[in-house]
Coordinates of C-alpha atoms in Angstrom, one line a residue:
M1 CA 0.0 0.0 0.0
L2 CA 2.8 2.4 0.9
F3 CA 4.7 1.6 -2.3
A4 CA 1.5 2.2 -4.4
L5 CA 1.0 5.6 -2.7
L6 CA 4.6 6.5 -3.3
A7 CA 4.4 5.6 -7.0
L8 CA 1.2 7.7 -7.3
L9 CA 2.9 10.7 -5.7
L10 CA 5.9 10.3 -8.1
Q11 CA 3.6 10.3 -11.1
T12 CA 1.7 13.4 -10.0
P13 CA 3.1 16.5 -11.7
T14 CA 4.1 19.5 -9.7
P15 CA 2.4 22.9 -10.2
R16 CA 5.6 24.1 -11.7
A17 CA 5.8 21.3 -14.2
I18 CA 2.2 22.0 -15.2
L19 CA 2.8 25.7 -15.7
E20 CA 6.0 25.0 -17.7
A21 CA 4.2 22.5 -20.0
E22 CA 1.4 25.1 -20.5
D23 CA 3.9 27.9 -21.3
A24 CA 5.8 25.7 -23.7
R25 CA 2.6 24.6 -25.5
V26 CA 4.0 21.1 -25.8
E27 CA 2.8 19.0 -28.7
Q28 CA 2.4 15.9 -26.4
P29 CA 1.0 17.3 -23.1
D30 CA 1.5 14.1 -21.1
V31 CA 2.2 16.1 -18.0
L32 CA -1.2 17.8 -18.3
I33 CA -3.0 14.5 -19.0
Q34 CA -1.5 13.1 -15.8
A35 CA -2.5 16.2 -13.9
V36 CA -6.2 15.9 -14.7
K37 CA -6.1 12.3 -13.5
S38 CA -4.6 13.3 -10.2
A39 CA -6.5 12.8 -6.9
D40 CA -5.3 16.3 -5.9
T41 CA -8.0 18.7 -6.9
T42 CA -5.5 21.6 -7.0
I43 CA -3.4 19.7 -9.5
Q44 CA -6.5 18.7 -11.5
R45 CA -7.6 22.3 -11.7
L46 CA -4.2 23.6 -12.8
G47 CA -4.0 20.8 -15.4
V48 CA -7.4 21.3 -16.9
R49 CA -6.9 25.0 -17.0
A50 CA -3.7 24.5 -18.9
I51 CA -5.3 22.1 -21.4
G52 CA -8.0 24.7 -22.1
R53 CA -5.4 27.3 -22.8
L54 CA -3.9 25.1 -25.4
E55 CA -7.2 25.4 -27.3
R56 CA -6.9 21.9 -28.9
P57 CA -10.3 20.2 -29.5
A58 CA -8.5 16.8 -29.7
L59 CA -7.9 17.0 -25.9
A60 CA -11.6 17.5 -25.1
D61 CA -12.1 13.8 -24.0
S62 CA -9.6 14.3 -21.2
V63 CA -11.6 17.3 -19.9
R64 CA -15.2 16.1 -20.2
P65 CA -15.1 13.7 -17.1
L66 CA -14.1 16.7 -14.9
T67 CA -17.4 18.5 -15.7
T68 CA -18.9 16.3 -13.0
S69 CA -16.0 16.5 -10.5
P70 CA -17.0 16.7 -6.8
D71 CA -15.0 19.9 -6.6
A72 CA -16.8 23.0 -7.9
R73 CA -13.6 24.8 -8.9
V74 CA -12.5 21.8 -11.0
R75 CA -16.0 21.8 -12.7
M76 CA -15.7 25.5 -13.5
E77 CA -12.3 25.1 -15.0
A78 CA -13.3 22.0 -17.1
I79 CA -16.4 23.8 -18.6
N80 CA -14.3 26.9 -19.3
A81 CA -11.6 24.7 -21.0
L82 CA -14.2 23.2 -23.3
G83 CA -15.2 26.8 -24.2
Q84 CA -11.6 27.7 -25.0
M85 CA -11.4 24.6 -27.2
N86 CA -14.7 25.6 -28.8
V87 CA -16.1 22.2 -28.1
G88 CA -19.8 21.6 -27.4
F89 CA -21.1 19.7 -24.4
D90 CA -24.3 18.6 -22.8
F91 CA -25.1 21.9 -21.1
A92 CA -28.8 21.1 -20.6
T93 CA -28.0 18.0 -18.4
L94 CA -25.4 19.9 -16.5
L95 CA -27.7 22.8 -15.8
K96 CA -30.4 20.5 -14.5
T97 CA -28.0 18.7 -12.1
E98 CA -25.6 21.5 -11.1
T99 CA -26.2 22.8 -7.5
D100 CA -23.6 25.5 -7.4
P101 CA -24.8 28.9 -8.9
A102 CA -21.2 29.9 -9.7
V103 CA -20.7 26.8 -11.8
R104 CA -24.0 27.4 -13.5
G105 CA -22.8 30.9 -14.3
V106 CA -19.8 29.5 -16.0
I107 CA -21.9 27.1 -18.0
Y108 CA -24.1 30.0 -19.2
E109 CA -21.1 32.1 -20.0
T110 CA -19.4 29.3 -21.9
I111 CA -22.3 28.3 -24.1
G112 CA -22.7 31.9 -25.1
R113 CA -19.2 32.2 -26.5
L114 CA -19.0 29.0 -28.4
R115 CA -18.7 29.6 -32.1
E116 CA -20.9 26.7 -33.0
V117 CA -24.6 27.3 -32.1
S118 CA -26.2 24.3 -30.4
P119 CA -29.9 23.8 -30.3
G120 CA -31.4 25.3 -27.2
T121 CA -28.6 27.8 -26.6
E122 CA -30.7 30.9 -26.7
A123 CA -33.5 29.4 -24.6
A124 CA -31.0 28.2 -22.0
L125 CA -29.3 31.7 -21.8
I126 CA -32.7 33.4 -21.3
S127 CA -33.7 30.9 -18.7
G128 CA -30.5 31.8 -16.8
F129 CA -31.9 35.3 -16.0
K130 CA -34.5 33.5 -13.8
D131 CA -31.9 31.4 -12.0
S132 CA -32.1 31.6 -8.2
G133 CA -28.4 32.5 -7.8
L134 CA -26.8 35.9 -8.7
P135 CA -23.6 34.4 -10.0
A136 CA -25.7 32.3 -12.4
K137 CA -27.7 35.3 -13.5
V138 CA -24.5 37.3 -14.2
G139 CA -23.1 34.3 -16.1
A140 CA -26.3 34.2 -18.2
A141 CA -25.9 37.9 -18.9
K142 CA -22.3 37.5 -20.0
G143 CA -23.2 34.5 -22.1
T144 CA -26.1 36.4 -23.8
E145 CA -24.0 39.4 -24.5
A146 CA -21.2 37.2 -26.0
F147 CA -23.7 35.1 -28.0
Y148 CA -25.3 38.0 -29.9
R149 CA -22.0 39.8 -30.3
T150 CA -20.4 36.6 -31.7
H151 CA -23.3 35.7 -33.9
R152 CA -24.3 39.0 -35.3
A153 CA -26.5 37.4 -38.0
I154 CA -28.8 36.1 -35.2
K155 CA -31.2 38.8 -34.0
P156 CA -33.1 38.4 -30.8
S157 CA -36.8 37.7 -31.2
P158 CA -39.4 40.0 -29.7
E159 CA -39.9 37.4 -27.0
T160 CA -36.2 37.3 -26.3
L161 CA -35.9 41.0 -26.1
A162 CA -38.8 41.2 -23.7
A163 CA -37.1 38.6 -21.5
I164 CA -33.8 40.5 -21.5
R165 CA -35.6 43.8 -20.7
Q166 CA -37.3 42.1 -17.8
A167 CA -34.0 40.8 -16.5
F168 CA -32.8 44.4 -16.3
K169 CA -36.0 45.6 -14.5
D170 CA -35.9 42.7 -12.0
N171 CA -32.2 42.9 -11.0
T172 CA -30.2 45.7 -9.6
D173 CA -26.7 44.2 -9.7
P174 CA -24.5 46.7 -11.7
T175 CA -22.5 44.0 -13.6
L176 CA -25.6 42.2 -14.7
R177 CA -27.3 45.5 -15.7
Q178 CA -24.3 46.6 -17.7
L179 CA -24.2 43.3 -19.7
V180 CA -27.9 43.4 -20.3
L181 CA -27.6 47.0 -21.6
L182 CA -24.7 46.0 -23.9
T183 CA -26.9 43.3 -25.4
L184 CA -29.9 45.6 -25.8
N185 CA -27.7 48.4 -27.3
A186 CA -26.2 45.9 -29.8
A187 CA -29.8 45.1 -30.8
A188 CA -30.6 48.8 -31.1
D189 CA -33.3 48.3 -28.5
A190 CA -34.0 51.4 -26.5
D191 CA -37.0 50.4 -24.4
P192 CA -38.3 53.6 -22.7
E193 CA -38.8 51.9 -19.3
V194 CA -35.3 50.3 -19.4
V195 CA -33.7 53.6 -20.4
K196 CA -35.5 55.5 -17.6
L197 CA -34.2 53.0 -15.0
A198 CA -30.7 53.0 -16.5
L199 CA -30.4 56.8 -16.5
A200 CA -31.3 56.9 -12.8
D201 CA -29.1 54.0 -11.8
P202 CA -26.5 54.6 -9.0
D203 CA -23.8 52.9 -11.2
A204 CA -22.1 55.3 -13.6
Q205 CA -21.4 52.6 -16.2
V206 CA -25.1 51.7 -16.3
R207 CA -26.0 55.4 -16.7
R208 CA -23.4 55.7 -19.5
L209 CA -24.9 52.7 -21.3
G210 CA -28.4 54.2 -20.8
V211 CA -27.2 57.4 -22.5
T212 CA -25.8 55.3 -25.4
A213 CA -29.2 53.6 -25.8
S214 CA -31.2 56.8 -25.6
K215 CA -28.8 59.1 -27.4
Q216 CA -29.8 61.9 -25.2
W217 CA -27.9 64.5 -23.2
K218 CA -27.5 63.9 -19.5
D219 CA -25.8 66.3 -17.1
D220 CA -24.1 63.9 -14.8
P221 CA -21.6 64.0 -11.9
S222 CA -19.6 61.2 -13.7
Y223 CA -17.3 62.4 -16.4
M224 CA -17.7 59.1 -18.3
V225 CA -21.5 59.7 -18.6
R226 CA -21.0 63.4 -19.6
Y227 CA -18.5 62.2 -22.2
E228 CA -20.8 59.7 -23.7
A229 CA -23.7 62.1 -23.6
L230 CA -21.7 64.7 -25.5
R231 CA -20.6 62.1 -28.0
V232 CA -24.1 60.8 -28.8
S233 CA -26.0 64.0 -28.6
A234 CA -23.5 66.6 -29.9
S235 CA -24.4 70.2 -30.6
C236 CA -22.2 73.2 -31.1
E237 CA -23.9 75.0 -28.2
R238 CA -23.3 72.1 -25.8
A239 CA -19.7 71.6 -26.9
A240 CA -19.0 75.3 -26.5
A241 CA -20.3 75.1 -22.9
L242 CA -18.1 72.1 -22.1
V243 CA -14.7 73.3 -23.2
R244 CA -14.0 74.1 -19.6
D245 CA -15.4 70.9 -18.2
P246 CA -13.6 69.7 -15.0
S247 CA -12.7 66.5 -16.9
D248 CA -10.0 66.9 -19.6
H249 CA -11.6 63.9 -21.4
V250 CA -14.9 65.8 -21.8
A251 CA -13.2 69.2 -22.5
L252 CA -11.0 67.8 -25.2
L253 CA -13.9 66.1 -26.9
A254 CA -15.8 69.4 -26.8
I255 CA -12.9 71.3 -28.3
D256 CA -12.7 68.7 -31.1
M257 CA -16.4 69.0 -31.8
L258 CA -16.1 72.8 -32.2
G259 CA -14.2 72.0 -35.4
N260 CA -17.2 70.3 -36.9
K261 CA -18.5 73.4 -38.8
C262 CA -19.6 75.2 -35.6
A263 CA -20.3 78.9 -36.1
G264 CA -19.4 81.7 -33.7
V265 CA -16.8 79.7 -31.8
T266 CA -13.6 81.2 -33.3
A267 CA -13.0 83.5 -30.3
A268 CA -13.4 80.7 -27.8
L269 CA -10.8 78.6 -29.7
E270 CA -8.5 81.6 -30.1
R271 CA -8.5 82.1 -26.3
I272 CA -7.6 78.5 -25.7
V273 CA -4.7 78.6 -28.2
D274 CA -3.5 82.0 -27.0
S275 CA -3.7 81.7 -23.2
D276 CA -4.4 78.2 -22.1
K277 CA -1.7 76.6 -20.0
D278 CA -2.8 73.1 -20.9
W279 CA -1.0 72.0 -24.0
H280 CA -3.5 69.3 -24.7
K281 CA -6.3 71.9 -25.1
Q282 CA -4.1 74.2 -27.1
A283 CA -3.1 71.4 -29.5
H284 CA -6.7 70.2 -30.0
A285 CA -7.9 73.8 -30.3
I286 CA -5.4 74.7 -33.1
V287 CA -6.7 71.8 -35.2
S288 CA -10.4 72.7 -34.7
L289 CA -9.5 76.4 -35.5
A290 CA -7.9 75.3 -38.7
K291 CA -11.1 73.6 -39.7
I292 CA -13.4 76.6 -39.1
D293 CA -11.2 79.7 -39.5
P294 CA -8.0 79.1 -41.5
V295 CA -7.0 82.8 -41.4
S296 CA -7.0 82.8 -37.6
A297 CA -5.4 79.4 -37.3
Q298 CA -2.6 80.5 -39.7
K299 CA -1.7 83.3 -37.3
R300 CA -1.3 80.9 -34.4
V301 CA -0.1 77.6 -35.8
G302 CA 3.6 78.7 -35.5
K303 CA 3.1 79.0 -31.7
I304 CA 2.1 75.4 -31.4
A305 CA 4.8 74.3 -34.0
D306 CA 7.4 75.7 -31.6
H307 CA 5.9 74.1 -28.5
P308 CA 8.4 72.4 -26.2
V309 CA 6.1 69.4 -25.9
W310 CA 6.6 67.1 -29.0
Q311 CA 3.0 65.8 -28.9
A312 CA 1.7 69.4 -29.3
R313 CA 3.9 69.7 -32.4
V314 CA 2.2 66.7 -33.9
Y315 CA -1.1 68.5 -33.7
A316 CA 0.6 71.6 -35.2
A317 CA 1.5 69.4 -38.2
Q318 CA -2.2 68.3 -38.5
A319 CA -3.3 71.9 -38.4
A320 CA -0.6 72.9 -41.0
K321 CA -1.8 70.1 -43.3
L322 CA -5.4 71.4 -43.1
L323 CA -4.0 74.9 -43.8
K324 CA -1.8 73.7 -46.7
D325 CA 1.0 75.4 -44.8
T326 CA 4.0 73.9 -46.5
A327 CA 6.5 76.1 -44.7
T328 CA 5.4 74.9 -41.3
L329 CA 5.3 71.3 -42.4
Q330 CA 8.9 71.6 -43.7
K331 CA 10.0 73.2 -40.5
L332 CA 8.4 70.4 -38.4
G333 CA 10.0 67.9 -40.8
R334 CA 13.3 69.0 -39.4
D335 CA 12.1 68.4 -35.8
N336 CA 14.9 67.2 -33.6
H337 CA 12.7 64.5 -32.1
P338 CA 13.3 61.5 -34.4
N339 CA 9.8 60.0 -34.1
R340 CA 8.1 63.3 -34.6
S341 CA 10.3 64.3 -37.5
E342 CA 9.2 61.1 -39.3
E343 CA 5.5 61.9 -38.5
H344 CA 5.7 65.5 -39.6
T345 CA 7.4 64.4 -42.8
S346 CA 4.6 61.9 -43.5
E347 CA 2.1 64.8 -43.1
L348 CA 4.1 66.8 -45.6
Q349 CA 4.3 63.9 -48.1
S350 CA 0.6 63.2 -47.8
R351 CA -0.2 66.6 -49.2
F352 CA 1.3 65.8 -52.6

């Protein structure tokens, strides 16, 4: 008995051996096959994870038995490995018998990302939104989002859309709500009730996705929501009001938008180029100014072309290209920063 136990221990790969075999992407992964047969669940889990990362469908038979392992972590890694291999499995039976909501979540997520569509996949994913466990619901949301993103030719039916909307209304978990909105946005579904709830959600990412769906302006304390709102509901008046937004991300987007044929904003852009201490805003402003008022921009492009920050000089080259200012482009082509010299030269060459 002692000798048998010792022989078994000698055959069991170490975690280091498993990781080395995974990293080497060995053609004959005998070490990994031994690992999944180990009585040690930690070794099993490492082994099946490594096999999955090899993404070889031929190894699926070594993984399938572990989908019913007594250890939930091993089951999760086995199901995920089959997904990485893009190999189908009997998810319907597993969902009926699986008692751990986290494992059910992995099942839902995995069947949603398989490239081959199995019969019953959509129905299983939608049923996951009614699962009793939050991890399973989140997994169903991940799987549903991945399914419709991967299979763009498949459009959700009205009944499916209704079920997805209801999942948003019935659940307040921010991750689940974000994933549901991503799915609805991909389907161009802007249900008024869902949008109303999303715009009032405490989570900024949910509100941002609600703005994406509704394409309406929302003055929000989160910069990411304001940015998205400005992006999807742009107007010259709104952009002009946001050039001094506390967030540089929002302010720079606003400055860029002023270059989209906005009238009456020359003075505002001139002030930014002439007096702003933030080179990011100066650089963006000179490009926008070149688009709407070439005469004014021509008077100021030299200032940005001489800027000590090389990234600002890149924007000067963009403005000079718009102005057809060959002299400034040639000057920037002699820039003493090698990367920028090449970039400025390419701007010059693109004019001819």
